[in-house]
């Protein structure tokens, strides 16, 4: 949260879009996919995603998010979300993803949930709201506040098994808890 407010002061002074927690999550998830490439896969590469045009749920794809800066990711997310609302996404905007991030924190305020995989993707990360919690110290008057967020990973067992899923979660946790490491 500290890094995010620093980055947002920079964004404000340069006229850039605000970086959301979700943008950081997308970046961390993409870097974790690079670290655990078994998760960057799908069950069949001939599968065509069927997306309803009327009221269906679109899942737009941010390509090469591991190589993009947070400001670029923030831009693309806002742009794709806007076009999804206007029903103007093109097939190339939502085809070919291998992994989804579903965030019901923020305005939804959901603490924790399980997300359903978008076939043929390998997995989906359910992200709950970031909330302040008290961390007890050693004495009665010794405590700290910190922000916590619950995430839940669903994996398609035909593509990823539990051990690989655990490795992915470890990589993701490493990045999101030490966001400076995403610069490396
Ligand atoms: C995931 O795989 C695709 C296709 O092989 C590749 O282009 C992309 O760079 C990979 N992404 C990550 C995060 O490693």
mmCIF file of C-alpha atoms in Angstrom, residues 2-184:
data_model
loop_
_atom_site.group_PDB
_atom_site.id
_atom_site.type_symbol
_atom_site.label_atom_id
_atom_site.label_comp_id
_atom_site.label_asym_id
_atom_site.label_seq_id
_atom_site.Cartn_x
_atom_site.Cartn_y
_atom_site.Cartn_z
ATOM 1 C CA UNK A 2 2.979 2.252 0.798
ATOM 2 C CA UNK A 3 4.559 1.664 -2.601
ATOM 3 C CA UNK A 4 1.211 2.187 -4.292
ATOM 4 C CA UNK A 5 0.704 5.633 -2.735
ATOM 5 C CA UNK A 6 4.259 6.615 -3.715
ATOM 6 C CA UNK A 7 3.647 5.496 -7.287
ATOM 7 C CA UNK A 8 0.307 7.292 -7.376
ATOM 8 C CA UNK A 9 1.878 10.599 -6.331
ATOM 9 C CA UNK A 10 4.241 10.185 -9.275
ATOM 10 C CA UNK A 11 1.337 9.265 -11.553
ATOM 11 C CA UNK A 12 -0.641 12.311 -10.408
ATOM 12 C CA UNK A 13 2.190 14.720 -11.110
ATOM 13 C CA UNK A 14 2.769 13.219 -14.551
ATOM 14 C CA UNK A 15 -0.942 12.966 -15.449
ATOM 15 C CA UNK A 16 -0.902 9.144 -15.514
ATOM 16 C CA UNK A 17 -3.753 6.844 -14.429
ATOM 17 C CA UNK A 18 -3.924 5.737 -10.797
ATOM 18 C CA UNK A 19 -2.406 2.337 -10.020
ATOM 19 C CA UNK A 20 -4.957 0.076 -8.306
ATOM 20 C CA UNK A 21 -4.259 -2.852 -5.987
ATOM 21 C CA UNK A 22 -5.584 -4.981 -8.827
ATOM 22 C CA UNK A 23 -2.884 -3.673 -11.193
ATOM 23 C CA UNK A 24 -0.257 -4.799 -8.666
ATOM 24 C CA UNK A 25 -1.996 -8.182 -8.388
ATOM 25 C CA UNK A 26 -1.978 -8.586 -12.192
ATOM 26 C CA UNK A 27 1.715 -7.774 -12.367
ATOM 27 C CA UNK A 28 2.565 -10.161 -9.502
ATOM 28 C CA UNK A 29 0.428 -12.922 -11.051
ATOM 29 C CA UNK A 30 2.149 -12.507 -14.419
ATOM 30 C CA UNK A 31 5.601 -12.630 -12.829
ATOM 31 C CA UNK A 32 4.575 -15.744 -10.875
ATOM 32 C CA UNK A 33 3.491 -17.305 -14.194
ATOM 33 C CA UNK A 34 6.934 -16.572 -15.577
ATOM 34 C CA UNK A 35 8.515 -18.193 -12.512
ATOM 35 C CA UNK A 36 6.215 -21.248 -12.652
ATOM 36 C CA UNK A 37 5.633 -21.650 -16.407
ATOM 37 C CA UNK A 38 3.580 -24.857 -15.994
ATOM 38 C CA UNK A 39 0.749 -22.540 -14.889
ATOM 39 C CA UNK A 40 1.070 -20.490 -18.077
ATOM 40 C CA UNK A 41 -0.799 -23.071 -20.118
ATOM 41 C CA UNK A 42 -4.221 -24.232 -21.132
ATOM 42 C CA UNK A 43 -5.896 -27.602 -21.481
ATOM 43 C CA UNK A 44 -6.179 -27.387 -25.276
ATOM 44 C CA UNK A 45 -4.842 -24.728 -27.550
ATOM 45 C CA UNK A 46 -7.547 -25.316 -30.167
ATOM 46 C CA UNK A 47 -10.343 -24.296 -27.868
ATOM 47 C CA UNK A 48 -12.255 -21.217 -28.948
ATOM 48 C CA UNK A 49 -13.732 -19.152 -26.129
ATOM 49 C CA UNK A 50 -17.464 -18.661 -26.579
ATOM 50 C CA UNK A 51 -18.431 -15.282 -25.216
ATOM 51 C CA UNK A 52 -22.018 -14.108 -25.114
ATOM 52 C CA UNK A 53 -22.411 -10.630 -26.532
ATOM 53 C CA UNK A 54 -25.525 -9.560 -24.633
ATOM 54 C CA UNK A 55 -25.086 -10.134 -20.935
ATOM 55 C CA UNK A 56 -22.157 -12.526 -20.872
ATOM 56 C CA UNK A 57 -19.088 -12.058 -18.748
ATOM 57 C CA UNK A 58 -16.076 -10.930 -20.734
ATOM 58 C CA UNK A 59 -12.607 -11.883 -19.638
ATOM 59 C CA UNK A 60 -10.270 -9.538 -21.499
ATOM 60 C CA UNK A 61 -6.630 -10.559 -21.748
ATOM 61 C CA UNK A 62 -3.649 -8.415 -20.748
ATOM 62 C CA UNK A 63 -0.849 -9.882 -22.850
ATOM 63 C CA UNK A 64 2.759 -9.956 -21.643
ATOM 64 C CA UNK A 65 1.764 -8.368 -18.324
ATOM 65 C CA UNK A 66 5.026 -9.707 -16.867
ATOM 66 C CA UNK A 67 6.963 -7.393 -19.196
ATOM 67 C CA UNK A 68 4.742 -4.318 -18.825
ATOM 68 C CA UNK A 69 5.071 -1.526 -16.278
ATOM 69 C CA UNK A 70 2.278 -0.886 -13.760
ATOM 70 C CA UNK A 71 1.275 2.330 -15.492
ATOM 71 C CA UNK A 72 0.801 0.488 -18.792
ATOM 72 C CA UNK A 73 -1.156 -2.298 -17.041
ATOM 73 C CA UNK A 74 -3.385 0.299 -15.323
ATOM 74 C CA UNK A 75 -4.039 1.937 -18.705
ATOM 75 C CA UNK A 76 -4.910 -1.331 -20.434
ATOM 76 C CA UNK A 77 -7.157 -2.572 -17.616
ATOM 77 C CA UNK A 78 -9.167 0.678 -17.602
ATOM 78 C CA UNK A 79 -9.389 0.711 -21.384
ATOM 79 C CA UNK A 80 -10.490 -2.956 -21.641
ATOM 80 C CA UNK A 81 -13.024 -2.560 -18.809
ATOM 81 C CA UNK A 82 -14.502 0.481 -20.548
ATOM 82 C CA UNK A 83 -14.768 -1.370 -23.869
ATOM 83 C CA UNK A 84 -16.269 -4.441 -22.167
ATOM 84 C CA UNK A 85 -18.992 -2.193 -20.693
ATOM 85 C CA UNK A 86 -19.617 -0.718 -24.147
ATOM 86 C CA UNK A 87 -19.726 -4.179 -25.732
ATOM 87 C CA UNK A 88 -16.954 -3.218 -28.127
ATOM 88 C CA UNK A 89 -14.320 -5.853 -27.332
ATOM 89 C CA UNK A 90 -12.862 -7.715 -30.285
ATOM 90 C CA UNK A 91 -12.121 -11.473 -30.166
ATOM 91 C CA UNK A 92 -8.367 -10.755 -29.935
ATOM 92 C CA UNK A 93 -9.096 -8.820 -26.723
ATOM 93 C CA UNK A 94 -10.356 -11.909 -24.897
ATOM 94 C CA UNK A 95 -8.830 -14.914 -26.676
ATOM 95 C CA UNK A 96 -5.721 -16.853 -25.755
ATOM 96 C CA UNK A 97 -5.474 -16.165 -22.018
ATOM 97 C CA UNK A 98 -3.990 -18.884 -19.808
ATOM 98 C CA UNK A 99 -4.810 -17.526 -16.373
ATOM 99 C CA UNK A 100 -7.396 -15.154 -14.872
ATOM 100 C CA UNK A 101 -7.427 -12.792 -11.921
ATOM 101 C CA UNK A 102 -10.892 -12.265 -10.422
ATOM 102 C CA UNK A 103 -11.009 -9.442 -7.911
ATOM 103 C CA UNK A 104 -14.107 -8.966 -5.733
ATOM 104 C CA UNK A 105 -12.351 -6.699 -3.263
ATOM 105 C CA UNK A 106 -12.564 -2.949 -3.836
ATOM 106 C CA UNK A 107 -16.151 -1.883 -4.527
ATOM 107 C CA UNK A 108 -17.538 -5.414 -3.982
ATOM 108 C CA UNK A 109 -15.993 -5.705 -0.511
ATOM 109 C CA UNK A 110 -15.869 -9.530 -0.581
ATOM 110 C CA UNK A 111 -13.305 -10.844 1.871
ATOM 111 C CA UNK A 112 -12.790 -14.286 0.364
ATOM 112 C CA UNK A 113 -14.319 -16.466 -2.352
ATOM 113 C CA UNK A 114 -13.573 -19.289 -4.804
ATOM 114 C CA UNK A 115 -13.529 -18.469 -8.520
ATOM 115 C CA UNK A 116 -14.504 -20.823 -11.335
ATOM 116 C CA UNK A 117 -11.894 -21.505 -14.040
ATOM 117 C CA UNK A 118 -12.515 -20.095 -17.516
ATOM 118 C CA UNK A 119 -11.842 -23.078 -19.789
ATOM 119 C CA UNK A 120 -9.351 -23.823 -21.272
ATOM 120 C CA UNK A 121 -7.230 -21.787 -18.869
ATOM 121 C CA UNK A 122 -5.024 -23.426 -16.263
ATOM 122 C CA UNK A 123 -6.248 -21.504 -13.265
ATOM 123 C CA UNK A 124 -7.909 -18.483 -11.707
ATOM 124 C CA UNK A 125 -6.963 -16.422 -8.686
ATOM 125 C CA UNK A 126 -9.793 -15.146 -6.490
ATOM 126 C CA UNK A 127 -8.723 -11.921 -4.792
ATOM 127 C CA UNK A 128 -10.581 -10.579 -1.755
ATOM 128 C CA UNK A 129 -10.546 -7.076 -0.325
ATOM 129 C CA UNK A 130 -7.438 -5.589 1.262
ATOM 130 C CA UNK A 131 -8.295 -4.822 4.878
ATOM 131 C CA UNK A 132 -6.446 -3.380 7.855
ATOM 132 C CA UNK A 133 -5.798 -5.801 10.687
ATOM 133 C CA UNK A 134 -4.103 -5.451 14.045
ATOM 134 C CA UNK A 135 -0.934 -7.482 14.556
ATOM 135 C CA UNK A 136 -0.350 -8.154 18.264
ATOM 136 C CA UNK A 137 3.172 -7.461 19.598
ATOM 137 C CA UNK A 138 4.854 -8.799 22.734
ATOM 138 C CA UNK A 139 3.214 -6.527 25.332
ATOM 139 C CA UNK A 140 -0.401 -5.406 25.914
ATOM 140 C CA UNK A 141 0.220 -1.951 24.401
ATOM 141 C CA UNK A 142 2.393 -3.283 21.632
ATOM 142 C CA UNK A 143 0.612 -3.667 18.328
ATOM 143 C CA UNK A 144 0.829 -2.683 14.685
ATOM 144 C CA UNK A 145 -1.588 -2.239 11.826
ATOM 145 C CA UNK A 146 -1.057 -3.906 8.476
ATOM 146 C CA UNK A 147 -3.087 -4.566 5.317
ATOM 147 C CA UNK A 148 -4.053 -8.150 4.548
ATOM 148 C CA UNK A 149 -5.717 -9.695 1.541
ATOM 149 C CA UNK A 150 -6.999 -13.257 1.121
ATOM 150 C CA UNK A 151 -6.389 -14.996 -2.190
ATOM 151 C CA UNK A 152 -7.687 -18.385 -3.330
ATOM 152 C CA UNK A 153 -6.280 -20.286 -6.299
ATOM 153 C CA UNK A 154 -8.391 -22.680 -8.385
ATOM 154 C CA UNK A 155 -6.407 -24.956 -10.724
ATOM 155 C CA UNK A 156 -7.464 -27.282 -13.519
ATOM 156 C CA UNK A 157 -5.967 -30.570 -12.381
ATOM 157 C CA UNK A 158 -5.504 -31.711 -15.979
ATOM 158 C CA UNK A 159 -2.948 -28.903 -16.382
ATOM 159 C CA UNK A 160 -1.600 -28.111 -12.904
ATOM 160 C CA UNK A 161 -1.453 -30.316 -9.844
ATOM 161 C CA UNK A 162 -1.509 -29.145 -6.250
ATOM 162 C CA UNK A 163 2.276 -29.090 -5.933
ATOM 163 C CA UNK A 164 2.673 -26.760 -8.918
ATOM 164 C CA UNK A 165 -0.242 -24.652 -7.657
ATOM 165 C CA UNK A 166 1.514 -24.319 -4.291
ATOM 166 C CA UNK A 167 4.716 -23.223 -6.025
ATOM 167 C CA UNK A 168 2.767 -20.607 -7.969
ATOM 168 C CA UNK A 169 1.136 -19.281 -4.775
ATOM 169 C CA UNK A 170 4.531 -19.058 -3.113
ATOM 170 C CA UNK A 171 5.892 -17.067 -6.074
ATOM 171 C CA UNK A 172 2.845 -14.774 -6.079
ATOM 172 C CA UNK A 173 3.052 -14.177 -2.313
ATOM 173 C CA UNK A 174 6.741 -13.343 -2.672
ATOM 174 C CA UNK A 175 6.024 -10.667 -5.265
ATOM 175 C CA UNK A 176 2.929 -9.090 -3.705
ATOM 176 C CA UNK A 177 4.442 -8.950 -0.199
ATOM 177 C CA UNK A 178 7.696 -7.487 -1.543
ATOM 178 C CA UNK A 179 6.500 -5.431 -4.500
ATOM 179 C CA UNK A 180 9.964 -3.893 -4.952
ATOM 180 C CA UNK A 181 11.079 -7.338 -6.156
ATOM 181 C CA UNK A 182 8.802 -6.869 -9.168
ATOM 182 C CA UNK A 183 11.285 -4.269 -10.407
ATOM 183 C CA UNK A 184 14.040 -6.851 -10.709
#
